[in-house]
PDB file of C-alpha atoms in Angstrom:
ATOM      1  CA  UNK A  21      94.129 129.927 113.483  1.00 77.00           C
ATOM      2  CA  UNK A  22      93.034 130.281 109.852  1.00 89.00           C
ATOM      3  CA  UNK A  23      91.650 126.935 108.789  1.00 88.00           C
ATOM      4  CA  UNK A  24      90.935 128.077 105.239  1.00 91.00           C
ATOM      5  CA  UNK A  25      92.556 130.430 102.764  1.00 90.00           C
ATOM      6  CA  UNK A  26      89.270 132.341 102.591  1.00 93.00           C
ATOM      7  CA  UNK A  27      89.434 133.017 106.348  1.00 93.00           C
ATOM      8  CA  UNK A  28      92.993 134.295 106.058  1.00 93.00           C
ATOM      9  CA  UNK A  29      92.123 136.595 103.124  1.00 93.00           C
ATOM     10  CA  UNK A  30      89.124 137.930 105.039  1.00 95.00           C
ATOM     11  CA  UNK A  31      91.412 138.764 107.949  1.00 95.00           C
ATOM     12  CA  UNK A  32      93.760 140.492 105.469  1.00 94.00           C
ATOM     13  CA  UNK A  33      90.931 142.751 104.286  1.00 94.00           C
ATOM     14  CA  UNK A  34      89.734 143.368 107.853  1.00 95.00           C
ATOM     15  CA  UNK A  35      93.233 144.407 108.941  1.00 94.00           C
ATOM     16  CA  UNK A  36      92.652 147.915 107.601  1.00 93.00           C
ATOM     17  CA  UNK A  37      90.308 148.517 110.535  1.00 93.00           C
ATOM     18  CA  UNK A  38      91.091 145.665 112.954  1.00 92.00           C
ATOM     19  CA  UNK A  39      94.549 144.352 113.773  1.00 93.00           C
ATOM     20  CA  UNK A  40      95.190 140.637 113.611  1.00 94.00           C
ATOM     21  CA  UNK A  41      96.584 138.878 116.670  1.00 95.00           C
ATOM     22  CA  UNK A  42      99.328 137.361 114.513  1.00 97.00           C
ATOM     23  CA  UNK A  43     101.116 138.487 111.359  1.00 97.00           C
ATOM     24  CA  UNK A  44      99.129 137.509 108.274  1.00 97.00           C
ATOM     25  CA  UNK A  45     102.310 137.383 106.216  1.00 97.00           C
ATOM     26  CA  UNK A  46     105.987 137.203 107.108  1.00 98.00           C
ATOM     27  CA  UNK A  47     108.390 138.466 104.467  1.00 98.00           C
ATOM     28  CA  UNK A  48     111.783 136.795 104.784  1.00 98.00           C
ATOM     29  CA  UNK A  49     114.733 138.600 103.213  1.00 98.00           C
ATOM     30  CA  UNK A  50     116.901 135.655 102.253  1.00 98.00           C
ATOM     31  CA  UNK A  51     119.216 137.985 100.349  1.00 98.00           C
ATOM     32  CA  UNK A  52     119.913 141.688 100.774  1.00 97.00           C
ATOM     33  CA  UNK A  53     121.885 141.301  97.559  1.00 96.00           C
ATOM     34  CA  UNK A  54     120.774 141.738  93.963  1.00 96.00           C
ATOM     35  CA  UNK A  55     122.335 140.691  90.676  1.00 96.00           C
ATOM     36  CA  UNK A  56     120.607 143.488  88.716  1.00 96.00           C
ATOM     37  CA  UNK A  57     120.688 147.292  88.901  1.00 92.00           C
ATOM     38  CA  UNK A  58     117.279 148.383  87.617  1.00 90.00           C
ATOM     39  CA  UNK A  59     117.275 152.179  87.224  1.00 86.00           C
ATOM     40  CA  UNK A  60     113.830 152.703  88.811  1.00 84.00           C
ATOM     41  CA  UNK A  61     114.861 150.627  91.853  1.00 86.00           C
ATOM     42  CA  UNK A  62     116.984 151.534  94.866  1.00 86.00           C
ATOM     43  CA  UNK A  63     119.615 149.042  93.665  1.00 88.00           C
ATOM     44  CA  UNK A  64     120.177 151.351  90.717  1.00 84.00           C
ATOM     45  CA  UNK A  65     121.211 154.152  93.067  1.00 85.00           C
ATOM     46  CA  UNK A  66     124.853 154.598  94.068  1.00 87.00           C
ATOM     47  CA  UNK A  67     124.028 155.888  97.566  1.00 89.00           C
ATOM     48  CA  UNK A  68     121.932 152.831  98.385  1.00 90.00           C
ATOM     49  CA  UNK A  69     124.655 150.472  97.219  1.00 91.00           C
ATOM     50  CA  UNK A  70     127.208 152.311  99.333  1.00 92.00           C
ATOM     51  CA  UNK A  71     124.924 152.173 102.389  1.00 92.00           C
ATOM     52  CA  UNK A  72     124.390 148.421 102.031  1.00 93.00           C
ATOM     53  CA  UNK A  73     128.150 147.872 102.162  1.00 94.00           C
ATOM     54  CA  UNK A  74     128.315 149.513 105.578  1.00 93.00           C
ATOM     55  CA  UNK A  75     128.209 147.378 108.743  1.00 92.00           C
ATOM     56  CA  UNK A  76     124.981 146.639 110.597  1.00 89.00           C
ATOM     57  CA  UNK A  77     124.794 146.403 114.394  1.00 86.00           C
ATOM     58  CA  UNK A  78     126.626 143.082 114.361  1.00 89.00           C
ATOM     59  CA  UNK A  79     129.595 144.563 112.502  1.00 92.00           C
ATOM     60  CA  UNK A  80     128.890 142.699 109.265  1.00 93.00           C
ATOM     61  CA  UNK A  81     127.914 144.368 106.006  1.00 93.00           C
ATOM     62  CA  UNK A  82     124.174 144.876 105.513  1.00 93.00           C
ATOM     63  CA  UNK A  83     124.615 143.348 102.062  1.00 95.00           C
ATOM     64  CA  UNK A  84     124.472 139.623 102.883  1.00 97.00           C
ATOM     65  CA  UNK A  85     122.594 136.355 102.822  1.00 98.00           C
ATOM     66  CA  UNK A  86     120.390 135.392 105.753  1.00 98.00           C
ATOM     67  CA  UNK A  87     121.921 132.424 107.612  1.00 98.00           C
ATOM     68  CA  UNK A  88     120.073 129.241 106.704  1.00 98.00           C
ATOM     69  CA  UNK A  89     119.516 128.427 110.370  1.00 98.00           C
ATOM     70  CA  UNK A  90     117.853 131.797 110.963  1.00 98.00           C
ATOM     71  CA  UNK A  91     115.553 131.390 107.950  1.00 98.00           C
ATOM     72  CA  UNK A  92     114.474 127.936 109.111  1.00 97.00           C
ATOM     73  CA  UNK A  93     113.874 129.185 112.655  1.00 97.00           C
ATOM     74  CA  UNK A  94     111.607 131.956 111.319  1.00 98.00           C
ATOM     75  CA  UNK A  95     109.676 129.493 109.151  1.00 97.00           C
ATOM     76  CA  UNK A  96     109.219 127.027 111.999  1.00 95.00           C
ATOM     77  CA  UNK A  97     108.057 129.671 114.470  1.00 97.00           C
ATOM     78  CA  UNK A  98     105.717 131.242 111.916  1.00 97.00           C
ATOM     79  CA  UNK A  99     104.137 127.856 111.301  1.00 95.00           C
ATOM     80  CA  UNK A 100     103.862 127.172 115.048  1.00 95.00           C
ATOM     81  CA  UNK A 101     101.951 130.399 115.790  1.00 96.00           C
ATOM     82  CA  UNK A 102      99.680 129.978 112.756  1.00 95.00           C
ATOM     83  CA  UNK A 103     100.983 132.569 110.277  1.00 96.00           C
ATOM     84  CA  UNK A 104      99.026 131.790 107.087  1.00 96.00           C
ATOM     85  CA  UNK A 105     101.483 133.130 104.491  1.00 96.00           C
ATOM     86  CA  UNK A 106     105.188 133.557 103.836  1.00 97.00           C
ATOM     87  CA  UNK A 107     106.961 135.547 101.163  1.00 97.00           C
ATOM     88  CA  UNK A 108     110.607 135.244 100.132  1.00 96.00           C
ATOM     89  CA  UNK A 109     111.119 138.854  99.297  1.00 91.00           C
ATOM     90  CA  UNK A 110     112.498 142.288  99.977  1.00 94.00           C
ATOM     91  CA  UNK A 111     115.692 144.156  99.167  1.00 94.00           C
ATOM     92  CA  UNK A 112     117.323 141.538  96.990  1.00 95.00           C
ATOM     93  CA  UNK A 113     117.065 138.512  94.735  1.00 97.00           C
ATOM     94  CA  UNK A 114     116.284 135.612  97.057  1.00 97.00           C
ATOM     95  CA  UNK A 115     117.170 132.912  94.516  1.00 98.00           C
ATOM     96  CA  UNK A 116     120.838 133.912  94.880  1.00 98.00           C
ATOM     97  CA  UNK A 117     120.865 132.344  98.341  1.00 98.00           C
ATOM     98  CA  UNK A 118     123.078 129.217  98.195  1.00 97.00           C
ATOM     99  CA  UNK A 119     120.502 127.243 100.232  1.00 97.00           C
ATOM    100  CA  UNK A 120     117.416 128.615  98.465  1.00 98.00           C
ATOM    101  CA  UNK A 121     115.796 125.318  97.514  1.00 97.00           C
ATOM    102  CA  UNK A 122     116.575 123.704 100.868  1.00 96.00           C
ATOM    103  CA  UNK A 123     114.932 126.625 102.683  1.00 97.00           C
ATOM    104  CA  UNK A 124     111.856 126.505 100.426  1.00 96.00           C
ATOM    105  CA  UNK A 125     111.496 122.794 101.166  1.00 94.00           C
ATOM    106  CA  UNK A 126     111.030 123.756 104.823  1.00 94.00           C
ATOM    107  CA  UNK A 127     107.941 125.780 103.969  1.00 92.00           C
ATOM    108  CA  UNK A 128     106.149 122.675 102.711  1.00 78.00           C
ATOM    109  CA  UNK A 129     106.435 120.862 106.042  1.00 58.00           C
ATOM    110  CA  UNK A 130     103.022 120.490 107.721  1.00 56.00           C
ATOM    111  CA  UNK A 131      99.827 122.163 106.569  1.00 56.00           C
ATOM    112  CA  UNK A 132     100.074 125.547 108.248  1.00 76.00           C
ATOM    113  CA  UNK A 133     100.758 127.865 105.297  1.00 93.00           C
ATOM    114  CA  UNK A 134      98.033 128.741 102.813  1.00 94.00           C
ATOM    115  CA  UNK A 135     100.460 130.738 100.659  1.00 95.00           C
ATOM    116  CA  UNK A 136     104.194 130.635 100.060  1.00 96.00           C
ATOM    117  CA  UNK A 137     105.018 133.446  97.664  1.00 96.00           C
ATOM    118  CA  UNK A 138     108.253 134.174  95.846  1.00 97.00           C
ATOM    119  CA  UNK A 139     109.428 137.154  93.802  1.00 95.00           C
ATOM    120  CA  UNK A 140     112.246 136.751  91.314  1.00 98.00           C
ATOM    121  CA  UNK A 141     113.862 138.462  88.348  1.00 98.00           C
ATOM    122  CA  UNK A 142     114.333 134.893  86.995  1.00 98.00           C
ATOM    123  CA  UNK A 143     118.033 135.450  86.336  1.00 98.00           C
ATOM    124  CA  UNK A 144     118.769 132.479  88.541  1.00 95.00           C
ATOM    125  CA  UNK A 145     120.724 129.252  88.508  1.00 91.00           C
ATOM    126  CA  UNK A 146     118.977 126.068  87.479  1.00 90.00           C
ATOM    127  CA  UNK A 147     119.250 124.734  91.036  1.00 92.00           C
ATOM    128  CA  UNK A 148     117.006 127.563  92.254  1.00 97.00           C
ATOM    129  CA  UNK A 149     114.204 126.631  89.840  1.00 97.00           C
ATOM    130  CA  UNK A 150     113.358 123.640  92.013  1.00 96.00           C
ATOM    131  CA  UNK A 151     112.918 126.052  94.927  1.00 97.00           C
ATOM    132  CA  UNK A 152     110.668 128.304  92.881  1.00 97.00           C
ATOM    133  CA  UNK A 153     108.522 125.304  91.994  1.00 97.00           C
ATOM    134  CA  UNK A 154     107.831 124.674  95.693  1.00 95.00           C
ATOM    135  CA  UNK A 155     106.095 128.049  96.118  1.00 96.00           C
ATOM    136  CA  UNK A 156     102.336 128.393  95.767  1.00 95.00           C
ATOM    137  CA  UNK A 157     102.844 131.524  93.652  1.00 96.00           C
ATOM    138  CA  UNK A 158     105.826 132.579  91.557  1.00 97.00           C
ATOM    139  CA  UNK A 159     105.972 136.249  90.551  1.00 96.00           C
ATOM    140  CA  UNK A 160     108.513 137.011  87.831  1.00 97.00           C
ATOM    141  CA  UNK A 161     109.488 140.648  87.367  1.00 95.00           C
ATOM    142  CA  UNK A 162     110.147 140.831  83.635  1.00 97.00           C
ATOM    143  CA  UNK A 163     108.882 144.245  82.400  1.00 95.00           C
ATOM    144  CA  UNK A 164     109.458 143.571  78.691  1.00 97.00           C
ATOM    145  CA  UNK A 165     110.152 140.762  76.235  1.00 97.00           C
ATOM    146  CA  UNK A 166     111.754 143.244  73.836  1.00 97.00           C
ATOM    147  CA  UNK A 167     115.534 142.738  74.216  1.00 98.00           C
ATOM    148  CA  UNK A 168     116.462 146.431  73.948  1.00 97.00           C
ATOM    149  CA  UNK A 169     113.768 147.557  76.395  1.00 97.00           C
ATOM    150  CA  UNK A 170     114.635 144.734  78.782  1.00 98.00           C
ATOM    151  CA  UNK A 171     118.277 145.810  78.864  1.00 97.00           C
ATOM    152  CA  UNK A 172     117.278 149.378  79.738  1.00 94.00           C
ATOM    153  CA  UNK A 173     115.026 148.266  82.572  1.00 93.00           C
ATOM    154  CA  UNK A 174     116.736 145.139  83.882  1.00 95.00           C
ATOM    155  CA  UNK A 175     120.332 146.332  83.825  1.00 95.00           C
ATOM    156  CA  UNK A 176     122.795 143.406  84.039  1.00 96.00           C
ATOM    157  CA  UNK A 177     119.944 140.962  83.436  1.00 97.00           C
ATOM    158  CA  UNK A 178     119.731 138.410  80.627  1.00 98.00           C
ATOM    159  CA  UNK A 179     116.347 138.149  78.940  1.00 98.00           C
ATOM    160  CA  UNK A 180     117.133 134.700  77.514  1.00 98.00           C
ATOM    161  CA  UNK A 181     117.819 133.347  81.017  1.00 98.00           C
ATOM    162  CA  UNK A 182     114.635 134.891  82.447  1.00 98.00           C
ATOM    163  CA  UNK A 183     112.475 133.441  79.669  1.00 98.00           C
ATOM    164  CA  UNK A 184     114.144 130.060  80.042  1.00 98.00           C
ATOM    165  CA  UNK A 185     113.361 130.057  83.786  1.00 98.00           C
ATOM    166  CA  UNK A 186     109.686 130.745  83.066  1.00 98.00           C
ATOM    167  CA  UNK A 187     109.665 128.034  80.401  1.00 98.00           C
ATOM    168  CA  UNK A 188     111.107 125.513  82.867  1.00 98.00           C
ATOM    169  CA  UNK A 189     108.391 126.294  85.408  1.00 98.00           C
ATOM    170  CA  UNK A 190     105.758 125.908  82.688  1.00 98.00           C
ATOM    171  CA  UNK A 191     107.204 122.535  81.673  1.00 98.00           C
ATOM    172  CA  UNK A 192     107.195 121.493  85.342  1.00 98.00           C
ATOM    173  CA  UNK A 193     103.482 122.429  85.330  1.00 98.00           C
ATOM    174  CA  UNK A 194     103.645 124.973  88.116  1.00 97.00           C
ATOM    175  CA  UNK A 195      99.999 125.996  88.617  1.00 97.00           C
ATOM    176  CA  UNK A 196     100.431 129.664  89.555  1.00 97.00           C
ATOM    177  CA  UNK A 197     103.051 131.560  87.538  1.00 98.00           C
ATOM    178  CA  UNK A 198     102.705 135.333  87.226  1.00 97.00           C
ATOM    179  CA  UNK A 199     104.720 137.637  84.975  1.00 97.00           C
ATOM    180  CA  UNK A 200     104.779 141.295  85.954  1.00 94.00           C
ATOM    181  CA  UNK A 201     105.549 144.596  84.306  1.00 93.00           C
ATOM    182  CA  UNK A 202     106.448 147.801  86.105  1.00 89.00           C
ATOM    183  CA  UNK A 203     105.184 150.483  83.731  1.00 89.00           C
ATOM    184  CA  UNK A 204     107.816 153.142  83.017  1.00 88.00           C
ATOM    185  CA  UNK A 205     108.544 155.622  80.265  1.00 88.00           C
ATOM    186  CA  UNK A 206     110.681 152.919  78.638  1.00 90.00           C
ATOM    187  CA  UNK A 207     107.956 150.305  78.203  1.00 93.00           C
ATOM    188  CA  UNK A 208     104.607 152.113  78.545  1.00 90.00           C
ATOM    189  CA  UNK A 209     103.841 151.838  74.813  1.00 93.00           C
ATOM    190  CA  UNK A 210     104.462 148.099  74.579  1.00 96.00           C
ATOM    191  CA  UNK A 211     101.626 145.567  74.653  1.00 95.00           C
ATOM    192  CA  UNK A 212     103.181 143.542  77.435  1.00 96.00           C
ATOM    193  CA  UNK A 213     100.205 141.272  78.089  1.00 95.00           C
ATOM    194  CA  UNK A 214      99.939 140.274  74.437  1.00 95.00           C
ATOM    195  CA  UNK A 215     103.694 139.684  74.160  1.00 97.00           C
ATOM    196  CA  UNK A 216     103.790 137.436  77.231  1.00 97.00           C
ATOM    197  CA  UNK A 217     100.701 135.485  76.203  1.00 95.00           C
ATOM    198  CA  UNK A 218     102.171 134.940  72.739  1.00 96.00           C
ATOM    199  CA  UNK A 219     105.135 133.244  74.410  1.00 97.00           C
ATOM    200  CA  UNK A 220     103.459 131.287  77.197  1.00 97.00           C
ATOM    201  CA  UNK A 221      99.730 131.259  76.486  1.00 96.00           C
ATOM    202  CA  UNK A 222      97.452 130.555  79.426  1.00 95.00           C
ATOM    203  CA  UNK A 223     100.272 128.884  81.367  1.00 97.00           C
ATOM    204  CA  UNK A 224     101.044 132.222  83.003  1.00 97.00           C
ATOM    205  CA  UNK A 225      99.071 135.178  84.351  1.00 96.00           C
ATOM    206  CA  UNK A 226     100.058 138.773  83.701  1.00 96.00           C
ATOM    207  CA  UNK A 227      99.984 141.765  86.035  1.00 93.00           C
ATOM    208  CA  UNK A 228     101.329 145.288  85.873  1.00 90.00           C
ATOM    209  CA  UNK A 229     101.473 148.442  87.931  1.00 85.00           C
ATOM    210  CA  UNK A 230     102.653 152.009  87.569  1.00 80.00           C
ATOM    211  CA  UNK A 231     106.243 152.711  88.485  1.00 71.00           C
ATOM    212  CA  UNK A 232     106.947 154.465  91.752  1.00 73.00           C
ATOM    213  CA  UNK A 233     110.509 155.771  91.471  1.00 64.00           C
ATOM    214  CA  UNK A 234     112.843 154.653  94.243  1.00 62.00           C
ATOM    215  CA  UNK A 235     115.877 156.156  92.589  1.00 57.00           C
ATOM    216  CA  UNK A 236     116.236 159.924  92.856  1.00 59.00           C
ATOM    217  CA  UNK A 237     117.874 160.163  89.437  1.00 59.00           C
ATOM    218  CA  UNK A 238     114.929 158.631  87.583  1.00 57.00           C
ATOM    219  CA  UNK A 239     111.587 160.199  86.678  1.00 62.00           C
ATOM    220  CA  UNK A 240     109.320 157.434  85.445  1.00 61.00           C
ATOM    221  CA  UNK A 241     106.117 157.836  87.400  1.00 61.00           C
ATOM    222  CA  UNK A 242     103.250 159.337  85.461  1.00 54.00           C
ATOM    223  CA  UNK A 243     101.503 161.032  88.375  1.00 56.00           C
ATOM    224  CA  UNK A 244     102.804 162.972  91.353  1.00 59.00           C
ATOM    225  CA  UNK A 245     101.654 160.864  94.338  1.00 59.00           C
ATOM    226  CA  UNK A 246     101.705 163.811  96.734  1.00 63.00           C
ATOM    227  CA  UNK A 247      98.624 165.237  95.046  1.00 73.00           C
ATOM    228  CA  UNK A 248      96.602 162.169  96.065  1.00 85.00           C
ATOM    229  CA  UNK A 249      94.789 161.801  99.355  1.00 91.00           C
ATOM    230  CA  UNK A 250      96.499 159.462 101.808  1.00 92.00           C
ATOM    231  CA  UNK A 251      94.957 156.248 103.118  1.00 94.00           C
ATOM    232  CA  UNK A 252      96.069 153.592 105.572  1.00 95.00           C
ATOM    233  CA  UNK A 253      98.128 151.128 103.556  1.00 93.00           C
ATOM    234  CA  UNK A 254      97.399 148.269 105.954  1.00 94.00           C
ATOM    235  CA  UNK A 255     100.890 146.792 105.756  1.00 95.00           C
ATOM    236  CA  UNK A 256     101.799 147.250 109.469  1.00 96.00           C
ATOM    237  CA  UNK A 257      98.577 145.399 110.343  1.00 97.00           C
ATOM    238  CA  UNK A 258      99.116 142.647 107.783  1.00 97.00           C
ATOM    239  CA  UNK A 259     102.781 141.820 107.476  1.00 96.00           C
ATOM    240  CA  UNK A 260     106.258 142.100 108.899  1.00 97.00           C
ATOM    241  CA  UNK A 261     109.555 142.228 107.031  1.00 98.00           C
ATOM    242  CA  UNK A 262     112.490 140.338 108.508  1.00 98.00           C
ATOM    243  CA  UNK A 263     115.808 141.568 107.132  1.00 97.00           C
ATOM    244  CA  UNK A 264     118.716 139.243 106.444  1.00 97.00           C
ATOM    245  CA  UNK A 265     120.243 140.147 109.837  1.00 96.00           C
ATOM    246  CA  UNK A 266     116.996 139.443 111.738  1.00 97.00           C
ATOM    247  CA  UNK A 267     115.883 143.062 112.192  1.00 97.00           C
ATOM    248  CA  UNK A 268     112.119 143.453 111.746  1.00 98.00           C
ATOM    249  CA  UNK A 269     110.552 146.309 109.774  1.00 98.00           C
ATOM    250  CA  UNK A 270     106.888 147.222 109.172  1.00 97.00           C
ATOM    251  CA  UNK A 271     106.854 147.229 105.373  1.00 93.00           C
ATOM    252  CA  UNK A 272     108.843 146.796 102.179  1.00 92.00           C
ATOM    253  CA  UNK A 273     109.103 150.553 101.585  1.00 91.00           C
ATOM    254  CA  UNK A 274     111.502 150.987 104.500  1.00 94.00           C
ATOM    255  CA  UNK A 275     114.403 149.731 102.396  1.00 90.00           C
ATOM    256  CA  UNK A 276     116.782 152.158 104.144  1.00 91.00           C
ATOM    257  CA  UNK A 277     115.988 150.451 107.447  1.00 93.00           C
ATOM    258  CA  UNK A 278     114.791 153.500 109.388  1.00 94.00           C
ATOM    259  CA  UNK A 279     111.951 151.935 111.421  1.00 97.00           C
ATOM    260  CA  UNK A 280     113.134 148.913 113.355  1.00 97.00           C
ATOM    261  CA  UNK A 281     110.277 147.205 115.170  1.00 98.00           C
ATOM    262  CA  UNK A 282     112.518 144.721 116.964  1.00 98.00           C
ATOM    263  CA  UNK A 283     115.156 142.047 116.470  1.00 97.00           C
ATOM    264  CA  UNK A 284     114.570 138.370 115.839  1.00 98.00           C
ATOM    265  CA  UNK A 285     115.295 135.938 117.498  1.00 97.00           C
ATOM    266  CA  UNK A 286     116.132 138.149 120.497  1.00 97.00           C
ATOM    267  CA  UNK A 287     112.361 138.724 120.569  1.00 98.00           C
ATOM    268  CA  UNK A 288     109.742 136.275 119.326  1.00 98.00           C
ATOM    269  CA  UNK A 289     107.577 137.037 116.296  1.00 98.00           C
ATOM    270  CA  UNK A 290     104.552 137.632 118.537  1.00 98.00           C
ATOM    271  CA  UNK A 291     106.479 139.862 120.954  1.00 98.00           C
ATOM    272  CA  UNK A 292     107.513 142.085 118.070  1.00 98.00           C
ATOM    273  CA  UNK A 293     104.117 141.981 116.325  1.00 98.00           C
ATOM    274  CA  UNK A 294     102.227 142.957 119.488  1.00 98.00           C
ATOM    275  CA  UNK A 295     104.935 145.297 120.749  1.00 98.00           C
ATOM    276  CA  UNK A 296     104.507 148.991 121.443  1.00 98.00           C
ATOM    277  CA  UNK A 297     106.419 150.095 118.317  1.00 98.00           C
ATOM    278  CA  UNK A 298     104.057 148.291 115.950  1.00 98.00           C
ATOM    279  CA  UNK A 299     100.978 149.435 117.896  1.00 97.00           C
ATOM    280  CA  UNK A 300     102.122 153.069 117.895  1.00 97.00           C
ATOM    281  CA  UNK A 301     102.850 153.060 114.145  1.00 97.00           C
ATOM    282  CA  UNK A 302      99.472 151.534 113.260  1.00 97.00           C
ATOM    283  CA  UNK A 303      97.634 154.123 115.341  1.00 96.00           C
ATOM    284  CA  UNK A 304      99.612 156.997 113.822  1.00 96.00           C
ATOM    285  CA  UNK A 305      99.095 155.918 110.216  1.00 96.00           C
ATOM    286  CA  UNK A 306      95.374 155.369 110.698  1.00 95.00           C
ATOM    287  CA  UNK A 307      95.203 158.990 111.832  1.00 95.00           C
ATOM    288  CA  UNK A 308      97.446 160.341 109.046  1.00 94.00           C
ATOM    289  CA  UNK A 309     100.246 161.115 111.483  1.00 95.00           C
ATOM    290  CA  UNK A 310     103.637 160.687 109.839  1.00 94.00           C
ATOM    291  CA  UNK A 311     106.490 160.835 112.335  1.00 94.00           C
ATOM    292  CA  UNK A 312     108.729 158.950 109.951  1.00 92.00           C
ATOM    293  CA  UNK A 313     110.042 160.425 106.726  1.00 92.00           C
ATOM    294  CA  UNK A 314     109.674 156.956 105.197  1.00 92.00           C
ATOM    295  CA  UNK A 315     105.928 157.054 105.829  1.00 94.00           C
ATOM    296  CA  UNK A 316     105.566 160.764 105.112  1.00 92.00           C
ATOM    297  CA  UNK A 317     107.160 160.327 101.675  1.00 88.00           C
ATOM    298  CA  UNK A 318     105.865 156.807 101.067  1.00 90.00           C
ATOM    299  CA  UNK A 319     106.919 155.235  97.775  1.00 86.00           C
ATOM    300  CA  UNK A 320     104.058 152.774  97.486  1.00 88.00           C
ATOM    301  CA  UNK A 321     100.741 153.390  95.777  1.00 87.00           C
ATOM    302  CA  UNK A 322      99.151 151.445  98.652  1.00 88.00           C
ATOM    303  CA  UNK A 323      99.379 154.602 100.772  1.00 90.00           C
ATOM    304  CA  UNK A 324      97.356 156.774  98.355  1.00 91.00           C
ATOM    305  CA  UNK A 325      93.787 156.912  97.100  1.00 90.00           C
ATOM    306  CA  UNK A 326      94.517 156.327  93.445  1.00 85.00           C
ATOM    307  CA  UNK A 327      93.541 153.856  90.746  1.00 83.00           C
ATOM    308  CA  UNK A 328      97.211 152.846  90.749  1.00 81.00           C
ATOM    309  CA  UNK A 329      96.651 151.394  94.222  1.00 82.00           C
ATOM    310  CA  UNK A 330      94.312 148.722  92.871  1.00 77.00           C
ATOM    311  CA  UNK A 331      97.066 147.182  90.738  1.00 73.00           C
ATOM    312  CA  UNK A 332      99.670 146.765  93.491  1.00 75.00           C
ATOM    313  CA  UNK A 333      98.075 143.527  94.723  1.00 74.00           C
ATOM    314  CA  UNK A 334      98.571 141.742  91.383  1.00 68.00           C
ATOM    315  CA  UNK A 335      95.314 142.076  89.509  1.00 70.00           C
ATOM    316  CA  UNK A 336      95.413 139.933  86.384  1.00 71.00           C
ATOM    317  CA  UNK A 337      95.528 141.747  83.050  1.00 72.00           C
ATOM    318  CA  UNK A 338      93.297 139.828  80.656  1.00 67.00           C
ATOM    319  CA  UNK A 339      92.744 142.253  77.786  1.00 57.00           C
ATOM    320  CA  UNK A 340      95.371 142.838  75.140  1.00 49.00           C
TER     321      UNK A 340
END
């Protein structure tokens, strides 16, 4: 459907006012498991961890790896219907999946995908690096190269391992490596861009955005988002999130799983995307109607008219 990347990105921008006939991006949650406990993240919250240990509808714990067969089925169907982009992402560290590289190899079959995006904290095994290399864009959440700051922000993480992972990708000549900082009270005074460039030069690109606390015990965000005017985030018209058990959600903010749009593969991707639940949500959000507490109290700057919104989509930081 989208013969060029430019056509797909144009459809992404148009989705704020006109819904696409197909998802423009499918986020695949290969792992609803994380090896870190960052204090500004939901994984740093005891209640979230306890909830993820509870059984889902199939009787298995929500905290799991997506079956390899399910991941491959999603990828194949997405390619068949013309989805232009995939992202290995959501409530966990995807590189922990035991079949990570094998699954990423599937995304390179054919010429259907313009983008295959991966997020990682880079605390991964060497075998996963080959999978990262297969993506068109690798986003590393690092936050600081200062060991003491890193330990505060990336609890249970190892800075040496993260930097080594980036170095390996650089040596492999990956063309699109990004290193990101979430700005919190712990690292806001550091010159992150300069520090990263001193280590990796122009082999990586740097982005950053303001923290939006997803842990009730933390208070990092600089501005109170509720004082900003709301705007349609666009996510329900651009992307769908497929959880590790196959349940589909409208955006990454619904990490508590409150707004199921359907279940894959009991329903096809197109049946869910064009279903009444998705249509109703899009119409409500465009009219500032919030029937869901998740949307009403959205924890993404994409839902607010703020300068912080501009940085969510990975704008490169070039000045340091």
